[in-house]
Structures are given as C-alpha cells and as structure tokens.
Amino acid sequence: MLSRILIVFVVVFSAAGCAAAWVTPTLPAEGHTPGPPSANPNPGGPTPPAPDEALPTATPPLAEMVMDDASVQHWSNPNDARELLHDGTHLWVGTPSGLVRWEPDGTHRIYTTEDGLASEAIRGLARDGEGHLWVGYADHEAWSEYTEGTWHTYATRQEAVEARYRALLSAPHFNPRLWSSREESDWLWLPTTEGTVQAYDGETWRTYGEREGVIHDVWLVTVSPQGRVWAVGRGVSTAEEGVRSWEDHSFFSSVADSQHITDALADEKGLWLTFLAGGEESGGACRLKAGSEEWEGHLQELNPTIPSEVYDVRIDEEGTIWLCGIGGLSYRAEGRPWEALPLDDMTVQGYAQDEENTLWLGTTRGIWHTQLIDVDGTMQQDVSQQKEIGELEGPWRIPSPLLDNNVRALAMDSTGGLWIGTDGGLSHVDAREETTIASEKAIRALAIDENDAVWLAAEEGLYRLKGDAPEQITEMVVEHITLDPHGTPWIYTREDELYRAEGEDWKKVAQVQDLAGVPARDVAIDGKGQVFLATAEGLGILSPEGEFQLITDDEEDGPLSKDVRAVTLGPEDVLWVATARGLARRRPDGHWTRFTTESTGGGLRAMEMWDLSVAPDGTLWMVTSAGISRRTSQEADWAYYDLPSGAHVLAQGPDVAWVGGQSGLYRLSAEALTPVP
C-alpha cells in the first residue's frame, strides 16, 4: 500500500548540513561493469562524496611506496573517515582500509589484519556495556572485540553474540550496522551477511527472511523503545518484537532508490531514514510517524538548514536529533526548528562528541575537530539550548601513497613506473619507488601508449599526460581506454559510442547500445581489428567491416553466462572472457574452452568474476568474488589467493600482479598463492 506523504516545511534560520555512516561506491548503471560486493552490504550503496572543495586543497601528505621481499604488500589511504567513536580517551575511526586510533595529541596507530582484524573494510563501530570496542566488517561475517590492548576475532557474529551476549545487550548505544536492542527486553537484533534478520534472546536464535516477509539484502536493523523492529535493505520491513510475520513499507517519495539509504534510527515517534540524492530527487532525511502511514520529509529544497545529502541520524541523551552530510551538522531539539552548525560547507562522513564537548568530524581527507558550545537563546517565546562552535581545527591526516582507497585503474609504463588511478586522483611510483601526485582529478580509466604518454579519463574529459601538465584531448566523458596492437587509442564514452584515434581526430566506429541493446562494460581489439565487447547480454564481436554478432550462453560454443564482465587478449590473439558464472577462452579459430571452479580444482576461486589481466608470457591473473586466481601459460597450473575486496588486476609479469579495489592497493607475488595439486 502506498503511504500518504506529509511534507514538513520548517522556518529557515541558518544553513549548513552534515554526514556520517557507512557509504560506498554505487555499482554502475545497468550494462556497465558491476564491481565486487560493495563495502556497504546494501548492494549498490550510495556514492561517497567528492573531496571537500571548501577544505584546504594543499597536496595531502605523501608516503613513499617502498617495495620489499614480502609476498603480499598492501597500501591504503586511512584518511577516508567514515565511522567515528570516542571512548573517553581515544578517537576510533573506521575506514575502508583499516581502523585508526587517534591519541589526544594527534598521534595515531593503524590496526589492520596484521593486528588481528578479520578484514580492513570496516562496516561499523560500537561499544558494549563493559566499554569494549567492537568492529564489524563489510566483506566478512566476523566481529572483532578490543579489550586491554588485545583483539579477539570471532569467526561469526553469532559466535560473538553468544560469547558476549550480556555485554552487548547492555550497550548504552547501538549501531544498526552491527546490533540493536532496547531497554526492558532480552532480545538482541542484527543483520546477517545473507541479508536477513536474526534475533537472540540469550537462549534461542530466530531468523527472519523472505518467507517471513522481510525484504532482500538487509544491512540495517533498528528497534524502537516500544519494541517495533525495522529492517532496511531493498526496502523497509517492520514487525513487532516476537512476531514472525513482517510488513512491507513503501519509501518516502523522495527516496529515489533503496540504494541511496545511508542510515536508520527508530525512536518513540517512528522511524528515521537518511538518504542521498538519486536522479532528479534530492537527498535528506525522512521520518515515518509511529502508528500512521505518514512520512515527514526534511529536505534542503524546503529548508536550507537540512544537508543536501545526509549520511547519518542520531539522537543524543537530551533527545536532540542530529543529521550530518554535505555542509556539516544540523540538529533539532524537541519542539524546535532545525538549526545548523556552520562548518565551511564541509562534507562530514562521520562524527563523534566526547565528554568535553569536542566535535570530531570525519571527512574524505582526514579528521577535523571543533568545540561545541551551548548558549542560552530565546526563540518563539521559548528558551532552548542553542549551539555554537569554536574554531575549526585540522586536518589530522596520515601520509599515504594513494589519494583515495577506491583504486579504479592501474597501468605500468616501460620504465617500470606504476600509475594508480583512484577517486581522489592519480599517483605515480617510479622505478626508484619515489611517489608523486600526477593529477587530483577522479580517474575513471587509464592507458599508456608506446611513447609512455599516459591517457587518463576523468569526469571533465580525456587527458594525455606527457611531462608535467595533462593536456585535454576531448571533453567527452570516457569510460574505457584501449590500445590496439598497433598502439592506436580507442575510447568508449558515457554515451555508449566507440571511437578510434586518427591523428588528432576521433572517428566514430559504433554506437554500441544500438548494436547490443545494452552498453559495453569492457573493450578489447585484436590484431585483425576485431572489437570484442563485454556486455550484460553477451560477448559482442564487431568486425573491421562493421558486421556485429552477439554471443550469449545460449550458443553451443561460448561463455557460460551472457553476463560478461571483462575481456582481454593474450599472445596470438587468444581471447579471455570473465563472466558471472565462470571463465571462457576463445581461440582465433573460434574454438571455445570453458573453465569452472570444479574443472580447475578450485584454482578458479569463484565463478563470479570481475577482471582479467594477461602477462606478456600468457600467464593469466583473475579477480573473482572470493579472491585472486592465476593460470600459468605453459603448464596451465592454477593457484589462488583469498582477497574478497579486489576489483581490478594488472599483471606485472607471470609472478607478480597488482590488485586494486575499495580497500586500496595490493602487490601479490607467486609465493603468496596456494597452488592447486
């Protein structure tokens, strides 16, 4: 049943905004390359904000990318602050690449898997009733507990709950990404890695899924003081505590898609949702009023005090509602209009307040802090505690060779220099391991031609870098850059058009949407000029004469799935095809061979694949949903390394590969791999 919509207009007194929550890159639109599971369990979760333009734009502190003899090395940018928690002494910051503990004097320590964490993709932070810190993950079902300087990781969250049930139940505050409960109840609620809901009462586990009416892909679970439970995923489901049958709730009309929801909170008066903009709809917050079907909308287009994109909602001990997002922080005391804290139009991804009223603010570029001051004020004949802030100080940042954790593209030049394209810009590491920033534009794609000129695609268009400054080649937004065997650049644009460079001009080769019915996800060109296109509907082959065929899984010869994720060419124009259900090889004579986890003895780590790269000798490196696989060229030996956060791979040679994704950059050598007998 569609809910009635009540838009609440509030008087504007000031402007600002705020943000927090676990947020990750949105999966591309239908037909474009689907990435690995988002760090947000909400599939296709909201896109993180661009770096704060209002913040100082000085070059962030760099660290050299020193390479050693370790079989696995990892680099990340721990300045992408998303989850913040203050324990009374330390500020804990969750990032996509590990956990950072900041001391009061600004010194820090980074905790990673080497310290006992199960993963570095932090999903949420919380403290239990005994003051122990808990960490949940986006790509792992484990939880980790920190006490007296030691980490203990429970293999599953169910194991953690049973071991520490009373401490978790007595937590003063909850995180809906981990667990939730309420006073006067022994029930503890949590989302599962399967996207369902579980409850534990100290003796019995209860699971609620599709059969009980729970929507798919639940990643937030919150419960009101009255005992109404809310599950948020691809929609909103609700039930009274103890009742197995759940009800479906439609969204507030301005929530364009469930993938844009960032946080949820249940209180005595109903359910709060925060969300980002989608399509023509703006972001903001909304509340479903308890006992009714009415949604209250709190949008910046109606009240500039509300952030334009909201990432988090919280209620403090005084009952004040806090929102954070693009612009800073906004709050509303009981019965009062919304107020805003001016924070220089900062985008706040996470925030915390300590006992001394210091506000700690997490951004894409580090930690800022300011003092929160209560001042007496009179408004509408009513006295309330209004807020002011002191001078904004920061940022606290950790030197890193990466400008952002989300590595989107990798390339290597003839001198052995590595180019790393991220959402924050382009880093270069030369053969002497000296690191520099080549561009602070968000990188969409990379390629290096035979003259070592770097072709980089950004939102503003296509650039060529040869020397110090990039030269803009075209304003077309480019999704893929491919060099054919003759060194000629080809580009695939956001408008689904394929172009080939001809001197200083570009010749349009095809409109792929017209040919395949869907956009291309990846492009490869062989020595004969044949173009191979990875699409959601099959493998497209475009001949030099313009003839087109689409090979699907219905063919006797072809890939195992029409859901083609990536294509690449090896020696002698052997084509490798990564799909949602396995690997396929096509020889120039048209002969196909299919590879599965079973046929490779587990060497192909998972059937769902993301990317491919071929070394000069023909060794194939692959990214699957479970980790990295390698197949040697001569002996066809298989080996693997479990790494669920990988998205892109670049083969440096048969024995070394670079892997990028949402948790930074990895360098893997063959010694790290587990061979298949």
Tab-separated table of C-alpha atoms in Angstrom, residues 94-488:
chain	number	residue	atom	x	y	z
A	94	GLY	CA	36.695	3.232	10.710
A	95	THR	CA	37.852	3.438	7.086
A	96	PRO	CA	37.647	1.131	4.056
A	97	SER	CA	41.282	0.196	4.669
A	98	GLY	CA	41.576	-0.347	8.380
A	99	LEU	CA	40.912	1.093	11.814
A	100	VAL	CA	42.730	4.176	13.092
A	101	ARG	CA	43.105	5.108	16.759
A	102	TRP	CA	43.937	8.766	17.322
A	103	GLU	CA	45.534	9.919	20.564
A	104	PRO	CA	44.581	13.314	22.076
A	105	ASP	CA	47.895	14.780	20.871
A	106	GLY	CA	47.213	13.850	17.231
A	107	THR	CA	49.439	10.788	17.045
A	108	HIS	CA	47.892	7.649	15.677
A	109	ARG	CA	48.036	3.908	15.251
A	110	ILE	CA	46.536	1.921	12.362
A	111	TYR	CA	45.036	-1.525	13.022
A	112	THR	CA	44.781	-3.968	10.120
A	113	THR	CA	44.527	-7.715	9.596
A	114	GLU	CA	48.114	-7.993	10.808
A	115	ASP	CA	46.881	-6.869	14.239
A	116	GLY	CA	44.061	-9.398	14.361
A	117	LEU	CA	41.214	-7.770	12.450
A	118	ALA	CA	39.304	-10.077	10.119
A	119	SER	CA	39.222	-7.508	7.327
A	120	GLU	CA	40.204	-3.936	6.636
A	121	ALA	CA	36.829	-2.919	5.182
A	122	ILE	CA	35.284	-1.590	8.378
A	123	ARG	CA	31.494	-1.589	8.415
A	124	GLY	CA	30.699	-0.207	11.864
A	125	LEU	CA	31.991	0.549	15.349
A	126	ALA	CA	30.229	0.166	18.701
A	127	ARG	CA	30.958	-0.192	22.436
A	128	ASP	CA	29.316	-2.730	24.704
A	129	GLY	CA	28.177	-2.292	28.291
A	130	GLU	CA	31.638	-3.124	29.622
A	131	GLY	CA	33.322	-0.499	27.452
A	132	HIS	CA	34.834	-2.952	24.978
A	133	LEU	CA	35.162	-1.797	21.365
A	134	TRP	CA	33.508	-3.869	18.623
A	135	VAL	CA	34.268	-3.819	14.910
A	136	GLY	CA	32.055	-5.192	12.145
A	137	TYR	CA	33.054	-5.706	8.528
A	138	ALA	CA	31.554	-5.121	5.108
A	139	ASP	CA	33.016	-8.226	3.489
A	140	HIS	CA	33.326	-10.682	6.375
A	141	GLU	CA	30.840	-12.210	8.819
A	142	ALA	CA	33.274	-11.994	11.738
A	143	TRP	CA	33.202	-9.433	14.550
A	144	SER	CA	36.277	-8.311	16.466
A	145	GLU	CA	36.426	-7.238	20.130
A	146	TYR	CA	39.123	-4.979	21.589
A	147	THR	CA	39.911	-5.027	25.275
A	148	GLU	CA	43.056	-4.252	27.285
A	149	GLY	CA	45.114	-3.722	24.155
A	150	THR	CA	44.221	-7.067	22.579
A	151	TRP	CA	41.977	-8.016	19.659
A	152	HIS	CA	39.848	-11.127	19.698
A	153	THR	CA	38.082	-12.002	16.454
A	154	TYR	CA	35.033	-14.255	16.490
A	155	ALA	CA	34.660	-16.274	13.306
A	156	THR	CA	30.951	-15.407	13.087
A	157	ARG	CA	28.787	-12.714	14.608
A	158	GLN	CA	26.596	-15.466	16.096
A	159	GLU	CA	29.617	-16.771	17.993
A	160	ALA	CA	30.365	-13.236	19.197
A	161	VAL	CA	26.809	-12.659	20.378
A	162	GLU	CA	26.647	-15.922	22.324
A	163	ALA	CA	30.024	-15.302	23.966
A	164	ARG	CA	29.351	-11.682	24.974
A	165	TYR	CA	25.565	-11.528	24.993
A	166	ARG	CA	25.060	-9.617	28.261
A	167	ALA	CA	27.760	-7.053	27.479
A	168	LEU	CA	26.285	-6.415	24.034
A	169	LEU	CA	22.748	-6.223	25.385
A	170	SER	CA	23.750	-3.624	27.983
A	171	ALA	CA	25.466	-1.317	25.493
A	172	PRO	CA	24.484	2.337	26.121
A	173	HIS	CA	24.298	2.991	22.379
A	174	PHE	CA	23.824	0.722	19.383
A	175	ASN	CA	24.933	0.704	15.788
A	176	PRO	CA	22.269	-0.685	13.393
A	177	ARG	CA	25.026	-1.980	11.132
A	178	LEU	CA	26.120	-4.318	13.957
A	179	TRP	CA	23.359	-4.881	16.510
A	180	SER	CA	20.409	-3.173	18.156
A	181	SER	CA	18.313	-3.698	21.271
A	182	ARG	CA	16.094	-1.798	23.702
A	183	GLU	CA	15.534	-1.447	27.418
A	184	GLU	CA	13.199	-3.926	29.118
A	185	SER	CA	13.930	-6.599	26.506
A	186	ASP	CA	16.305	-9.550	26.316
A	187	TRP	CA	16.197	-9.594	22.511
A	188	LEU	CA	19.260	-8.533	20.545
A	189	TRP	CA	18.779	-7.856	16.804
A	190	LEU	CA	21.345	-7.904	13.991
A	191	PRO	CA	21.580	-8.087	10.185
A	192	THR	CA	23.265	-11.135	8.666
A	193	THR	CA	25.732	-11.476	5.812
A	194	GLU	CA	22.965	-13.196	3.834
A	195	GLY	CA	20.803	-10.067	4.041
A	196	THR	CA	18.308	-11.490	6.534
A	197	VAL	CA	17.496	-10.564	10.149
A	198	GLN	CA	18.401	-12.517	13.279
A	199	ALA	CA	17.376	-12.166	16.918
A	200	TYR	CA	18.855	-13.787	20.024
A	201	ASP	CA	17.276	-13.794	23.489
A	202	GLY	CA	20.083	-15.499	25.391
A	203	GLU	CA	18.870	-19.000	24.569
A	204	THR	CA	17.281	-19.163	21.124
A	205	TRP	CA	18.237	-17.821	17.690
A	206	ARG	CA	15.436	-16.713	15.381
A	207	THR	CA	15.978	-15.941	11.698
A	208	TYR	CA	13.638	-13.807	9.604
A	209	GLY	CA	13.885	-13.802	5.833
A	210	GLU	CA	11.833	-13.729	2.686
A	211	ARG	CA	9.436	-16.384	3.966
A	212	GLU	CA	8.528	-14.131	6.910
A	213	GLY	CA	8.093	-11.102	4.667
A	214	VAL	CA	11.486	-9.449	5.185
A	215	ILE	CA	12.811	-7.551	2.168
A	216	HIS	CA	16.063	-8.569	0.450
A	217	ASP	CA	19.620	-7.515	1.341
A	218	VAL	CA	19.028	-6.187	4.841
A	219	TRP	CA	22.029	-4.284	6.202
A	220	LEU	CA	20.465	-2.075	8.887
A	221	VAL	CA	18.312	-3.294	11.783
A	222	THR	CA	16.943	-0.974	14.462
A	223	VAL	CA	14.313	-1.391	17.173
A	224	SER	CA	12.172	1.269	18.848
A	225	PRO	CA	11.701	1.606	22.617
A	226	GLN	CA	8.183	0.181	22.172
A	227	GLY	CA	9.527	-2.975	20.518
A	228	ARG	CA	8.874	-2.325	16.845
A	229	VAL	CA	11.733	-3.683	14.716
A	230	TRP	CA	12.719	-2.127	11.393
A	231	ALA	CA	14.877	-3.816	8.730
A	232	VAL	CA	16.303	-1.731	5.893
A	233	GLY	CA	17.668	-3.168	2.649
A	234	ARG	CA	15.957	-3.158	-0.723
A	235	GLY	CA	13.020	-1.575	1.027
A	236	VAL	CA	11.792	-1.366	4.616
A	237	SER	CA	10.181	-4.193	6.595
A	238	THR	CA	8.783	-3.990	10.110
A	239	ALA	CA	7.372	-6.273	12.795
A	240	GLU	CA	6.601	-6.237	16.482
A	241	GLU	CA	9.270	-7.938	18.565
A	242	GLY	CA	8.330	-11.601	18.884
A	243	VAL	CA	6.027	-11.663	15.839
A	244	ARG	CA	7.257	-13.745	12.900
A	245	SER	CA	5.203	-12.062	10.171
A	246	TRP	CA	6.702	-8.823	8.839
A	247	GLU	CA	5.014	-5.973	6.976
A	248	ASP	CA	6.383	-4.135	3.941
A	249	HIS	CA	6.624	-0.342	3.963
A	250	SER	CA	6.944	1.857	0.907
A	251	PHE	CA	9.536	4.612	0.920
A	252	PHE	CA	9.086	8.301	1.285
A	253	SER	CA	8.618	9.531	-2.283
A	254	SER	CA	11.891	11.484	-2.384
A	255	VAL	CA	13.939	8.336	-1.705
A	256	ALA	CA	14.552	7.521	-5.350
A	257	ASP	CA	16.021	4.086	-4.641
A	258	SER	CA	16.790	1.915	-1.630
A	259	GLN	CA	20.429	2.012	-2.704
A	260	HIS	CA	20.575	5.645	-1.622
A	261	ILE	CA	19.623	4.997	2.013
A	262	THR	CA	22.522	5.617	4.389
A	263	ASP	CA	21.190	5.161	7.918
A	264	ALA	CA	18.132	4.277	10.002
A	265	LEU	CA	17.060	5.021	13.564
A	266	ALA	CA	13.899	4.089	15.451
A	267	ASP	CA	12.649	6.184	18.377
A	268	GLU	CA	9.401	6.631	20.287
A	269	LYS	CA	7.927	8.666	17.438
A	270	GLY	CA	8.732	6.434	14.498
A	271	LEU	CA	11.480	5.549	12.028
A	272	TRP	CA	14.117	7.943	10.683
A	273	LEU	CA	15.814	7.285	7.340
A	274	THR	CA	18.634	9.311	5.824
A	275	PHE	CA	19.398	9.182	2.132
A	276	LEU	CA	21.423	10.612	-0.724
A	277	ALA	CA	20.206	12.230	-3.914
A	278	GLY	CA	19.132	9.998	-6.767
A	279	GLY	CA	18.241	11.107	-10.272
A	280	GLU	CA	16.228	14.303	-10.029
A	281	GLU	CA	15.437	13.730	-6.353
A	282	SER	CA	17.434	15.454	-3.624
A	283	GLY	CA	18.872	13.843	-0.527
A	284	GLY	CA	17.824	14.478	3.040
A	285	ALA	CA	16.006	12.754	5.893
A	286	CYS	CA	12.502	11.492	6.489
A	287	ARG	CA	10.525	10.039	9.368
A	288	LEU	CA	7.671	7.568	9.304
A	289	LYS	CA	5.382	8.647	12.135
A	290	ALA	CA	4.605	5.880	14.607
A	291	GLY	CA	1.114	4.443	14.299
A	292	SER	CA	0.465	6.053	10.915
A	293	GLU	CA	1.345	5.805	7.240
A	294	GLU	CA	2.611	9.392	7.068
A	295	TRP	CA	6.159	10.306	6.180
A	296	GLU	CA	7.664	13.625	7.251
A	297	GLY	CA	10.159	14.935	4.717
A	298	HIS	CA	13.137	17.072	5.756
A	299	LEU	CA	14.796	18.268	2.557
A	300	GLN	CA	17.176	21.092	1.790
A	301	GLU	CA	14.968	22.279	-1.064
A	302	LEU	CA	12.354	23.130	1.566
A	303	ASN	CA	14.746	24.131	4.329
A	304	PRO	CA	18.385	25.095	3.607
A	305	THR	CA	19.249	24.128	7.184
A	306	ILE	CA	18.999	20.453	6.189
A	307	PRO	CA	22.081	18.937	4.483
A	308	SER	CA	21.690	18.333	0.768
A	309	GLU	CA	22.965	14.775	1.222
A	310	VAL	CA	22.536	13.109	4.612
A	311	TYR	CA	24.649	10.205	5.807
A	312	ASP	CA	23.648	9.685	9.420
A	313	VAL	CA	20.972	10.362	12.018
A	314	ARG	CA	21.484	10.226	15.774
A	315	ILE	CA	19.584	11.157	18.917
A	316	ASP	CA	21.572	12.365	21.916
A	317	GLU	CA	20.715	11.922	25.600
A	318	GLU	CA	18.734	15.171	25.597
A	319	GLY	CA	16.519	13.895	22.782
A	320	THR	CA	18.028	16.213	20.158
A	321	ILE	CA	18.041	14.872	16.595
A	322	TRP	CA	21.339	15.257	14.726
A	323	LEU	CA	21.856	14.957	10.965
A	324	CYS	CA	25.133	15.116	9.105
A	325	GLY	CA	26.006	15.286	5.420
A	326	ILE	CA	27.152	17.778	2.809
A	327	GLY	CA	27.507	21.118	4.568
A	328	GLY	CA	28.204	19.985	8.099
A	329	LEU	CA	25.876	19.252	11.020
A	330	SER	CA	22.224	20.096	11.667
A	331	TYR	CA	20.217	19.474	14.817
A	332	ARG	CA	16.717	19.909	16.191
A	333	ALA	CA	15.788	19.987	19.864
A	334	GLU	CA	12.377	18.724	20.946
A	335	GLY	CA	9.694	21.069	19.617
A	336	ARG	CA	12.227	23.371	17.952
A	337	PRO	CA	13.037	24.238	14.334
A	338	TRP	CA	16.153	22.831	12.700
A	339	GLU	CA	19.403	24.651	13.432
A	340	ALA	CA	22.739	24.326	11.636
A	341	LEU	CA	26.353	24.453	12.733
A	342	PRO	CA	28.385	26.386	10.125
A	343	LEU	CA	31.296	24.165	9.128
A	344	ASP	CA	32.571	25.868	5.974
A	345	ASP	CA	30.299	23.723	3.790
A	346	MET	CA	32.262	20.672	4.846
A	347	THR	CA	31.099	17.182	3.956
A	348	VAL	CA	31.077	15.204	7.185
A	349	GLN	CA	31.091	11.422	6.726
A	350	GLY	CA	31.141	10.582	10.416
A	351	TYR	CA	31.215	12.448	13.712
A	352	ALA	CA	31.576	11.877	17.428
A	353	GLN	CA	31.310	14.015	20.545
A	354	ASP	CA	33.475	13.486	23.621
A	355	GLU	CA	32.815	14.338	27.275
A	356	GLU	CA	34.464	17.740	26.862
A	357	ASN	CA	32.012	18.717	24.084
A	358	THR	CA	34.609	18.409	21.359
A	359	LEU	CA	33.080	17.558	17.996
A	360	TRP	CA	35.203	15.173	15.944
A	361	LEU	CA	34.410	15.278	12.229
A	362	GLY	CA	35.380	12.666	9.658
A	363	THR	CA	35.828	13.668	6.007
A	364	THR	CA	37.321	12.118	2.896
A	365	ARG	CA	40.530	13.972	3.721
A	366	GLY	CA	41.033	13.331	7.377
A	367	ILE	CA	39.835	14.364	10.831
A	368	TRP	CA	38.785	17.847	11.923
A	369	HIS	CA	37.653	18.960	15.351
A	370	THR	CA	35.964	21.916	16.984
A	371	GLN	CA	34.402	22.808	20.307
A	372	LEU	CA	30.625	22.589	20.724
A	373	ILE	CA	29.291	25.381	22.915
A	374	ASP	CA	25.813	25.645	24.451
A	375	VAL	CA	24.462	29.200	24.646
A	376	ASP	CA	21.172	30.462	26.039
A	377	GLY	CA	18.843	31.771	23.362
A	378	THR	CA	15.230	32.746	23.038
A	379	MET	CA	13.099	31.737	20.074
A	380	GLN	CA	9.335	31.929	19.590
A	381	GLN	CA	8.860	32.849	23.288
A	382	ASP	CA	10.664	29.644	24.223
A	383	VAL	CA	14.060	29.167	25.816
A	384	SER	CA	16.269	26.439	24.374
A	385	GLN	CA	19.898	25.483	24.347
A	386	GLN	CA	21.280	26.589	21.018
A	387	LYS	CA	24.685	25.501	19.793
A	388	GLU	CA	27.734	27.372	18.641
A	389	ILE	CA	31.124	26.080	17.610
A	390	GLY	CA	34.629	27.293	18.142
A	391	GLU	CA	37.422	27.486	15.611
A	392	LEU	CA	37.621	24.548	13.211
A	393	GLU	CA	40.994	22.796	13.545
A	394	GLY	CA	42.622	20.169	11.349
A	395	PRO	CA	43.031	18.107	9.432
A	396	TRP	CA	44.706	15.170	11.069
A	397	ARG	CA	45.950	13.103	8.153
A	398	ILE	CA	48.177	10.086	7.693
A	399	PRO	CA	50.756	10.085	4.880
A	400	SER	CA	49.821	7.669	2.092
A	401	PRO	CA	50.956	6.980	-1.479
A	402	LEU	CA	47.283	6.826	-2.511
A	403	LEU	CA	44.938	9.781	-2.862
A	404	ASP	CA	41.905	7.598	-2.206
A	405	ASN	CA	41.186	3.992	-1.262
A	406	ASN	CA	38.993	3.172	-4.240
A	407	VAL	CA	41.517	2.118	-6.881
A	408	ARG	CA	39.746	2.226	-10.248
A	409	ALA	CA	42.583	1.811	-12.752
A	410	LEU	CA	46.189	0.600	-12.903
A	411	ALA	CA	48.850	0.942	-15.602
A	412	MET	CA	52.593	0.403	-15.923
A	413	ASP	CA	54.988	2.249	-18.215
A	414	SER	CA	58.077	0.948	-19.998
A	415	THR	CA	60.400	2.131	-17.207
A	416	GLY	CA	58.601	0.066	-14.578
A	417	GLY	CA	56.709	3.035	-13.181
A	418	LEU	CA	53.287	2.264	-11.715
A	419	TRP	CA	50.297	4.571	-12.252
A	420	ILE	CA	47.438	4.316	-9.763
A	421	GLY	CA	44.102	5.903	-10.610
A	422	THR	CA	41.669	6.486	-7.728
A	423	ASP	CA	38.598	8.545	-6.940
A	424	GLY	CA	40.947	11.104	-5.400
A	425	GLY	CA	43.420	11.376	-8.249
A	426	LEU	CA	46.410	9.794	-9.982
A	427	SER	CA	49.570	8.691	-8.157
A	428	HIS	CA	52.830	7.683	-9.839
A	429	VAL	CA	55.513	5.449	-8.356
A	430	ASP	CA	58.688	5.368	-10.428
A	431	ALA	CA	61.260	2.588	-10.623
A	432	ARG	CA	63.135	4.160	-7.674
A	433	GLU	CA	59.932	3.952	-5.590
A	434	GLU	CA	59.549	7.726	-5.448
A	435	THR	CA	55.881	8.690	-5.218
A	436	THR	CA	54.343	11.785	-6.787
A	437	ILE	CA	50.861	13.103	-7.486
A	438	ALA	CA	50.211	13.397	-11.209
A	439	SER	CA	46.632	14.673	-11.004
A	440	GLU	CA	43.939	15.282	-8.394
A	441	LYS	CA	41.152	14.535	-10.854
A	442	ALA	CA	38.999	11.495	-10.116
A	443	ILE	CA	40.235	8.813	-12.513
A	444	ARG	CA	37.823	6.629	-14.484
A	445	ALA	CA	40.275	4.802	-16.776
A	446	LEU	CA	43.991	4.677	-17.673
A	447	ALA	CA	46.192	3.572	-20.555
A	448	ILE	CA	49.840	4.106	-21.514
A	449	ASP	CA	50.905	4.257	-25.148
A	450	GLU	CA	54.165	3.182	-26.785
A	451	ASN	CA	55.654	6.640	-26.133
A	452	ASP	CA	54.879	6.353	-22.396
A	453	ALA	CA	52.230	9.044	-22.654
A	454	VAL	CA	49.548	8.451	-20.032
A	455	TRP	CA	45.952	8.616	-21.223
A	456	LEU	CA	43.594	9.311	-18.352
A	457	ALA	CA	39.826	9.595	-18.308
A	458	ALA	CA	38.224	11.946	-15.789
A	459	GLU	CA	34.754	13.390	-15.325
A	460	GLU	CA	35.872	16.504	-17.205
A	461	GLY	CA	37.009	14.540	-20.256
A	462	LEU	CA	40.018	12.708	-21.704
A	463	TYR	CA	43.574	13.875	-20.993
A	464	ARG	CA	47.046	12.928	-22.172
A	465	LEU	CA	49.957	13.350	-19.782
A	466	LYS	CA	53.441	13.596	-21.202
A	467	GLY	CA	55.648	15.617	-18.903
A	468	ASP	CA	54.301	17.816	-16.135
A	469	ALA	CA	50.854	19.010	-17.152
A	470	PRO	CA	47.981	16.952	-18.615
A	471	GLU	CA	46.646	18.070	-21.997
A	472	GLN	CA	42.905	17.811	-22.537
A	473	ILE	CA	42.152	15.820	-25.678
A	474	THR	CA	38.356	15.831	-25.642
A	475	GLU	CA	35.536	16.851	-23.318
A	476	MET	CA	33.738	13.556	-23.928
A	477	VAL	CA	33.366	11.537	-20.714
A	478	VAL	CA	35.295	8.328	-21.338
A	479	GLU	CA	34.545	5.039	-19.575
A	480	HIS	CA	37.248	2.854	-21.168
A	481	ILE	CA	40.564	3.457	-22.934
A	482	THR	CA	42.064	0.641	-25.007
A	483	LEU	CA	45.164	0.479	-27.185
A	484	ASP	CA	45.087	-1.906	-30.133
A	485	PRO	CA	48.166	-3.985	-31.095
A	486	HIS	CA	49.324	-1.119	-33.347
A	487	GLY	CA	49.287	1.333	-30.420
A	488	THR	CA	46.217	3.220	-31.641
